[in-house]
PDB file of C-alpha atoms in Angstrom:
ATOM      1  CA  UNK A   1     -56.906 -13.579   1.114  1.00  0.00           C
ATOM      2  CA  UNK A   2     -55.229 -13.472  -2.435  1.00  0.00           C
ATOM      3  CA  UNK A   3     -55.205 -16.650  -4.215  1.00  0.00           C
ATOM      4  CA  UNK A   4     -53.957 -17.663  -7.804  1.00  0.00           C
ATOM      5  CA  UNK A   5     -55.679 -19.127 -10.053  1.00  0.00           C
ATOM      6  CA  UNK A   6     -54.937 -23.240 -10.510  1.00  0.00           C
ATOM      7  CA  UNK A   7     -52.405 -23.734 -12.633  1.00  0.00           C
ATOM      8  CA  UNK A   8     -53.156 -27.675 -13.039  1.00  0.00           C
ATOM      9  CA  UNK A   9     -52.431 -30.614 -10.799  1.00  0.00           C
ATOM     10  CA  UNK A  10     -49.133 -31.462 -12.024  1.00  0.00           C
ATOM     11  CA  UNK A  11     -47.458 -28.746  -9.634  1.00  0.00           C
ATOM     12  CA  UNK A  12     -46.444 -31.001  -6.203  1.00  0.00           C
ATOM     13  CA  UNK A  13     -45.953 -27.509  -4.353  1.00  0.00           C
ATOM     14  CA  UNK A  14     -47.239 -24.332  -3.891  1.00  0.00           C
ATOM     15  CA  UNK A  15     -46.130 -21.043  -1.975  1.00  0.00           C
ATOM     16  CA  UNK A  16     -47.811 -19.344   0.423  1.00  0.00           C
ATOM     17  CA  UNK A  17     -46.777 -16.316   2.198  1.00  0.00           C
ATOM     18  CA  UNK A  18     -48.628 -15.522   5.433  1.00  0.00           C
ATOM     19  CA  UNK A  19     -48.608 -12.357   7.167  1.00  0.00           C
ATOM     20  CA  UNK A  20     -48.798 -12.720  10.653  1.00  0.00           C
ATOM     21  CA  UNK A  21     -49.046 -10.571  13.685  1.00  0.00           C
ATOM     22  CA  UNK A  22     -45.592 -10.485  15.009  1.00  0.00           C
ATOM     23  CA  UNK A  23     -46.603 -12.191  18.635  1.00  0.00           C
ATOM     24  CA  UNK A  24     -44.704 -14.595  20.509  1.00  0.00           C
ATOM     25  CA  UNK A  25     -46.606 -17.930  19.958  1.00  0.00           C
ATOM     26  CA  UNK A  26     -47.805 -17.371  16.223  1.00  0.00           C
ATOM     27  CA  UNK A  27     -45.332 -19.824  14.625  1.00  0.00           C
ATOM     28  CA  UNK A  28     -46.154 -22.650  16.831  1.00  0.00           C
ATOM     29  CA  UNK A  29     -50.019 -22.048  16.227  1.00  0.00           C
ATOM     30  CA  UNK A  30     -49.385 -21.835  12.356  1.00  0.00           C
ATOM     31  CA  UNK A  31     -47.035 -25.052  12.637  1.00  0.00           C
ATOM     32  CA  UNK A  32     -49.486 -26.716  15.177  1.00  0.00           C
ATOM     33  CA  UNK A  33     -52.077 -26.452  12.662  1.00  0.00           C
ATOM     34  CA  UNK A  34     -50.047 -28.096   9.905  1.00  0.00           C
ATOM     35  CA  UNK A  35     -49.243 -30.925  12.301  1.00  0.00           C
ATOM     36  CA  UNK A  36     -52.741 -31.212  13.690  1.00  0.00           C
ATOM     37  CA  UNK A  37     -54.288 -31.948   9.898  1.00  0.00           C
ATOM     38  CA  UNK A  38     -51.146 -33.689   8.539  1.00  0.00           C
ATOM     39  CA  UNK A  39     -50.623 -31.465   6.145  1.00  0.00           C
ATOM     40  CA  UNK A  40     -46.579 -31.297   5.256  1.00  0.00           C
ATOM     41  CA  UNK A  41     -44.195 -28.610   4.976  1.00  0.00           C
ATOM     42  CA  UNK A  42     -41.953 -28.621   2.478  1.00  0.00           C
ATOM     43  CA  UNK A  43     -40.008 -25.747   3.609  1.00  0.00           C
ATOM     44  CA  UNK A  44     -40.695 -22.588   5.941  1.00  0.00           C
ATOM     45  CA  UNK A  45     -39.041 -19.442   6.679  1.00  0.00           C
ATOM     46  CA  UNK A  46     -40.170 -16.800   8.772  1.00  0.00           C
ATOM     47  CA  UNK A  47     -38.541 -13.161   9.344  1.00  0.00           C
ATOM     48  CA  UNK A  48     -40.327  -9.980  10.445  1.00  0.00           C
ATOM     49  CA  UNK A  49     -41.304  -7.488   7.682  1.00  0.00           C
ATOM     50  CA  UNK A  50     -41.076  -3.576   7.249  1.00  0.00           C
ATOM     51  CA  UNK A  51     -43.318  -3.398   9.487  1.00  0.00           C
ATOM     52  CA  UNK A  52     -42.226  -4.617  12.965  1.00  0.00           C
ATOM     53  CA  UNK A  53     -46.018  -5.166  13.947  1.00  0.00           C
ATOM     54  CA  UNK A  54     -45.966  -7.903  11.415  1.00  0.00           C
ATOM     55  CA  UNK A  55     -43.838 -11.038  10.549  1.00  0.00           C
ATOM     56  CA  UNK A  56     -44.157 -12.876   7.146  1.00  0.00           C
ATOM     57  CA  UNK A  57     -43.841 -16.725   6.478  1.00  0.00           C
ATOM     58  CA  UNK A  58     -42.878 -18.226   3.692  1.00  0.00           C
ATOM     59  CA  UNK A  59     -44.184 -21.978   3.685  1.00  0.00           C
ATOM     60  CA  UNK A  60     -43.879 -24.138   0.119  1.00  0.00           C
ATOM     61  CA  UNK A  61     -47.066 -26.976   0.720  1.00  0.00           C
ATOM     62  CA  UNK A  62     -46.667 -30.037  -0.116  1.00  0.00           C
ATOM     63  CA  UNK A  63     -49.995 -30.600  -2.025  1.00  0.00           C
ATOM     64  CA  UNK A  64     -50.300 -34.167  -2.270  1.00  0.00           C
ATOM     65  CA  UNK A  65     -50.760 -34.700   1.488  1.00  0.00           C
ATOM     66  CA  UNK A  66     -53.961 -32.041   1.670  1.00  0.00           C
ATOM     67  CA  UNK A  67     -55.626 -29.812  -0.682  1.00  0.00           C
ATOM     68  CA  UNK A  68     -54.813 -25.963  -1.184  1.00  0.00           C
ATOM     69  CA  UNK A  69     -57.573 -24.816  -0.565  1.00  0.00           C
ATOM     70  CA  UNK A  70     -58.349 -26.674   2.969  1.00  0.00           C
ATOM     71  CA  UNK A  71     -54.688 -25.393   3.832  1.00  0.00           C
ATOM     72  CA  UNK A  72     -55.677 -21.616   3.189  1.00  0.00           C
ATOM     73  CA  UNK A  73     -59.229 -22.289   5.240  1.00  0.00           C
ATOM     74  CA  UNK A  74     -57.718 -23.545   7.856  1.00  0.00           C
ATOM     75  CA  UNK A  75     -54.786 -20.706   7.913  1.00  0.00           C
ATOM     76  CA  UNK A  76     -57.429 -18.315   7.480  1.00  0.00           C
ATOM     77  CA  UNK A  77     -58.806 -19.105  10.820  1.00  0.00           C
ATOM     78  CA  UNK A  78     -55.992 -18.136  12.725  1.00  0.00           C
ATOM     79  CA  UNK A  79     -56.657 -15.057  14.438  1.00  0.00           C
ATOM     80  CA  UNK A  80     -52.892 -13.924  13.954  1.00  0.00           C
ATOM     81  CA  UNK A  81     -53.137 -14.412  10.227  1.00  0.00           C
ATOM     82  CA  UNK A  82     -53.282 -11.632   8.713  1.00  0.00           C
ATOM     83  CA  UNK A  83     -52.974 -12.323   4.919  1.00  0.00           C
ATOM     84  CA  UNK A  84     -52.543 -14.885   2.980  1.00  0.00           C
ATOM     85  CA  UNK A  85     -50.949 -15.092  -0.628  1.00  0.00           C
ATOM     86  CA  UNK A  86     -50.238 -17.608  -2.900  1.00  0.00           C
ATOM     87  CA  UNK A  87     -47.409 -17.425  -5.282  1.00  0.00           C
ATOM     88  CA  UNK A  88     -47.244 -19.281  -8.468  1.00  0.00           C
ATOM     89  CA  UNK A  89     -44.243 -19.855  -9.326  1.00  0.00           C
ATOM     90  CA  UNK A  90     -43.389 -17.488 -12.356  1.00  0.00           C
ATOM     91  CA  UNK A  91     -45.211 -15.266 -10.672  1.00  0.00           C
ATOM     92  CA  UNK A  92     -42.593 -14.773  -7.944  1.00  0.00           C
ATOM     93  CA  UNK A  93     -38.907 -13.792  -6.886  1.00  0.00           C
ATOM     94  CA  UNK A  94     -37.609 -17.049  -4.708  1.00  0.00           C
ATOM     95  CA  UNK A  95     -34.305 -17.239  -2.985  1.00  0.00           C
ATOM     96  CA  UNK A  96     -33.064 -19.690  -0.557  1.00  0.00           C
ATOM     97  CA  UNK A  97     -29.540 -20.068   0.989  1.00  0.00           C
ATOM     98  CA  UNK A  98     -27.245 -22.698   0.823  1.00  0.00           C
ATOM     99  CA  UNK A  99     -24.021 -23.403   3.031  1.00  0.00           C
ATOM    100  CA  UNK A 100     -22.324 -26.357   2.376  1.00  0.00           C
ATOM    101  CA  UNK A 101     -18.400 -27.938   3.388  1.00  0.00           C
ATOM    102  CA  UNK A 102     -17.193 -29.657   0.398  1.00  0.00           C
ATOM    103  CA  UNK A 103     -14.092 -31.737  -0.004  1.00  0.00           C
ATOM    104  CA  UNK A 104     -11.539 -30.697  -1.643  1.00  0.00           C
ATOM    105  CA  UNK A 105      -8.305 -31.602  -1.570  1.00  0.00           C
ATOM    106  CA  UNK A 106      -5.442 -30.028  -3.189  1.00  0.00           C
ATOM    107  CA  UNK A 107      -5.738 -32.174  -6.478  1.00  0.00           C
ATOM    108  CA  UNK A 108      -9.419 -31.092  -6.982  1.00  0.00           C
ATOM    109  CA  UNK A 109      -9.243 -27.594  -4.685  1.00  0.00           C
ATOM    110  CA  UNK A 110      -9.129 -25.448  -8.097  1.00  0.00           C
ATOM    111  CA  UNK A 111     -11.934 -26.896  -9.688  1.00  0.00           C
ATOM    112  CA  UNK A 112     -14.470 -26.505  -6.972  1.00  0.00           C
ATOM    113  CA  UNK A 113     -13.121 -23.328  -6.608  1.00  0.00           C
ATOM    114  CA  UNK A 114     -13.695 -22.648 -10.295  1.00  0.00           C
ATOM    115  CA  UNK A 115     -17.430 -24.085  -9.859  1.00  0.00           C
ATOM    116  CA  UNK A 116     -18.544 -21.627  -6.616  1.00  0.00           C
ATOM    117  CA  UNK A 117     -17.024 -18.867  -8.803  1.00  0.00           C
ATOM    118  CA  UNK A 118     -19.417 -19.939 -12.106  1.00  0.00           C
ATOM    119  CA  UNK A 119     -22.386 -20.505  -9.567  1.00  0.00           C
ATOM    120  CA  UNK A 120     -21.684 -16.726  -8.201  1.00  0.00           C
ATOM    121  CA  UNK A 121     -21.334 -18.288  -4.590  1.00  0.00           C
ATOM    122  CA  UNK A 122     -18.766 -17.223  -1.932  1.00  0.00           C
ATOM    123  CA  UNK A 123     -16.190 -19.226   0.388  1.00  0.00           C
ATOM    124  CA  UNK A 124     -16.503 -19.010   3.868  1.00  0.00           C
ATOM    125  CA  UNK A 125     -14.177 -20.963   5.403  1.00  0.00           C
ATOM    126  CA  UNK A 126     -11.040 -23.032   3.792  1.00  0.00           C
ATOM    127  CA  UNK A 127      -9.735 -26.244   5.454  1.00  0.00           C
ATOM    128  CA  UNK A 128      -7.268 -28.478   4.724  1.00  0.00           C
ATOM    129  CA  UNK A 129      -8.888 -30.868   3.237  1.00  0.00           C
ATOM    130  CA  UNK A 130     -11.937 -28.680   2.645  1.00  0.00           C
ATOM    131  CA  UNK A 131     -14.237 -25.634   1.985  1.00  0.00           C
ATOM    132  CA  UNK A 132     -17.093 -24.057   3.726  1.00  0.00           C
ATOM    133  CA  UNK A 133     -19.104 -22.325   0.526  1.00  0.00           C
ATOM    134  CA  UNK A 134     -22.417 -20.103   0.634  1.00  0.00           C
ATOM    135  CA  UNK A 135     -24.201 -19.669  -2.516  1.00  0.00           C
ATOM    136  CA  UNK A 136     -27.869 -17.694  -2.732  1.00  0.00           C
ATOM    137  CA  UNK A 137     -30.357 -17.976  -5.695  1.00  0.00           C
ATOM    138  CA  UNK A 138     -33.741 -19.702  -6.881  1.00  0.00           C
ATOM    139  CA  UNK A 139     -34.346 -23.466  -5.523  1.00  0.00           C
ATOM    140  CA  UNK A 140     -33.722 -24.826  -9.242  1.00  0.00           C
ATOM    141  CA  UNK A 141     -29.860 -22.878  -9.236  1.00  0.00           C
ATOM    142  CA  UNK A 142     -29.422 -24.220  -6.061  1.00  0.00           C
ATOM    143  CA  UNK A 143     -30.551 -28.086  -6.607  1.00  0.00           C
ATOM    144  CA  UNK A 144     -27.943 -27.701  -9.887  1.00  0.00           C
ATOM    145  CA  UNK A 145     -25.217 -26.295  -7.652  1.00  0.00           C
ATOM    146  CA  UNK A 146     -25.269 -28.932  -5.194  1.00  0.00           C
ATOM    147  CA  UNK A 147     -25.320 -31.843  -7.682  1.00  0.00           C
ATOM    148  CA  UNK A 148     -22.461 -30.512  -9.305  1.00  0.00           C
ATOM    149  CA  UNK A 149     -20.325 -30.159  -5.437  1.00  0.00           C
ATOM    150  CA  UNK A 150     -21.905 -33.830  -4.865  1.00  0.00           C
ATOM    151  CA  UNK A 151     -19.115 -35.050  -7.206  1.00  0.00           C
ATOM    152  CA  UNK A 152     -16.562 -33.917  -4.974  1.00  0.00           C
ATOM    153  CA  UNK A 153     -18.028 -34.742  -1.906  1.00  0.00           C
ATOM    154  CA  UNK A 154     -20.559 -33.056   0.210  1.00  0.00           C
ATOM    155  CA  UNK A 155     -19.809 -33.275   4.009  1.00  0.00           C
ATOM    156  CA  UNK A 156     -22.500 -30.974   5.154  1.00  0.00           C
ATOM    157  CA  UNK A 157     -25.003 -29.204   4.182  1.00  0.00           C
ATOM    158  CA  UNK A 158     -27.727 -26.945   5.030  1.00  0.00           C
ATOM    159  CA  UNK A 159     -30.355 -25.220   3.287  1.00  0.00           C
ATOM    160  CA  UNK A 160     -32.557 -22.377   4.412  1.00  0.00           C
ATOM    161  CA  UNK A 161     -36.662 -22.279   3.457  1.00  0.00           C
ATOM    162  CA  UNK A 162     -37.492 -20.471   0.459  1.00  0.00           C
ATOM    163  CA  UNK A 163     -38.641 -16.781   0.805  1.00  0.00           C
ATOM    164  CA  UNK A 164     -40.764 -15.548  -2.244  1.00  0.00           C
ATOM    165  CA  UNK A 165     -42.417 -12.230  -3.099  1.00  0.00           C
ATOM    166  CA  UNK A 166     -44.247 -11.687  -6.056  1.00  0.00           C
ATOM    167  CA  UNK A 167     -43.015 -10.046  -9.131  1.00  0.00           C
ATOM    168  CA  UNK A 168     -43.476  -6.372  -9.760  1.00  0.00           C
ATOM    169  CA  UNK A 169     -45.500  -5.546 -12.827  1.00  0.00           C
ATOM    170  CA  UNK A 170     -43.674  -4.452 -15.894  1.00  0.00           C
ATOM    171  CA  UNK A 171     -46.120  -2.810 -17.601  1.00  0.00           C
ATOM    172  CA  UNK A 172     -46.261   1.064 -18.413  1.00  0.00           C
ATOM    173  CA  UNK A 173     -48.826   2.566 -15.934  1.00  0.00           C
ATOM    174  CA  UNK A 174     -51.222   4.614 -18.310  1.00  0.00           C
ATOM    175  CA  UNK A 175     -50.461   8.185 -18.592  1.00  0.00           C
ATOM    176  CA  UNK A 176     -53.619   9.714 -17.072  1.00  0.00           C
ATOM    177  CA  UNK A 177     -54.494  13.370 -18.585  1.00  0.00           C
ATOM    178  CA  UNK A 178     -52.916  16.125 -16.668  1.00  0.00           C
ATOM    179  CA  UNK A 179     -55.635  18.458 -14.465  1.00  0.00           C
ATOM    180  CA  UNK A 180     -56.951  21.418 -15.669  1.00  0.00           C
TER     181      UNK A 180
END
């Protein structure tokens, strides 16, 4: 078990990636144990890893409804938890998905166009009256892309759960002296 050091109580969530052994079963046992002790889920994505023995999740905890640490204790119990991590959050890479149908009719079609274009996004699908857009990057990008389409109209949308791995270190390994 890897965890961070606290970074204060002002943070309201917190990242943990759990490696799991990729069995039928494990999600419901991970998610079982979240409903069991009320603890909520802010968001959760699971995928298998490199390694098809293995599948990682990505859950961000709400903190205020348990503590971190009784969340990892209890995780750690599992027996198909393999690993658990917690990311802060400039301490990882996070991505999540967004797909969203926007209106936009002809008098405003350019202009939300001209926004998925500046937010790097794609369009799926184009309507009539409207357009089916995908746009992938950190939570905060996201939450500023979709307040921006809200003017405009939002008539769906659907987010996927964060995935997160930490950041590679920068630094220069040290230069070791060669054998003799």
């Amino acid at each position: 078990m890897n965890v961070a050091p606290d970074r204060g109580a002002s943070a309201k969530h917190h990242i943990l990636t759990v490696l799991v052994e990729n069995k039928p079963g494990v999600l419901t046992r991970v998610a079982g144990l979240f409903a069991r002790r009320g603890f909520n889920i802010y968001s959760l994505a699971v995928a298998p890893t490199e390694d098809d023995r293995f599948s990682r999740i990505t859950i961000v905890v709400d903190v205020e409804s348990a503590p971190l640490e009784q969340i990892i204790k209890q995780l750690d119990k599992l027996i198909n938890v393999v690993k658990i991590d917690e990311l802060a959050p400039g301490e990882a890479v996070e991505r999540e998905l967004l797909l969203a149908t926007v209106a936009a009719p002809p008098e405003v079609r350019g202009q939300v166009i001209e926004l998925v274009g500046v937010f790097e996004g794609r369009i799926l699908s184009v309507g009539w009256r409207e357009l089916t857009v995908s746009l992938e990057g950190s939570p905060s990008k996201l939450d500023d892309f979709e307040e921006l389409i809200g003017n405009y109209g939002i008539v769906a949308l659907q987010r996927t759960g964060r995935v997160a791995l930490p950041k590679l270190e920068r630094r220069t390994p040290d230069i070791e002296d060669p054998p003799a």
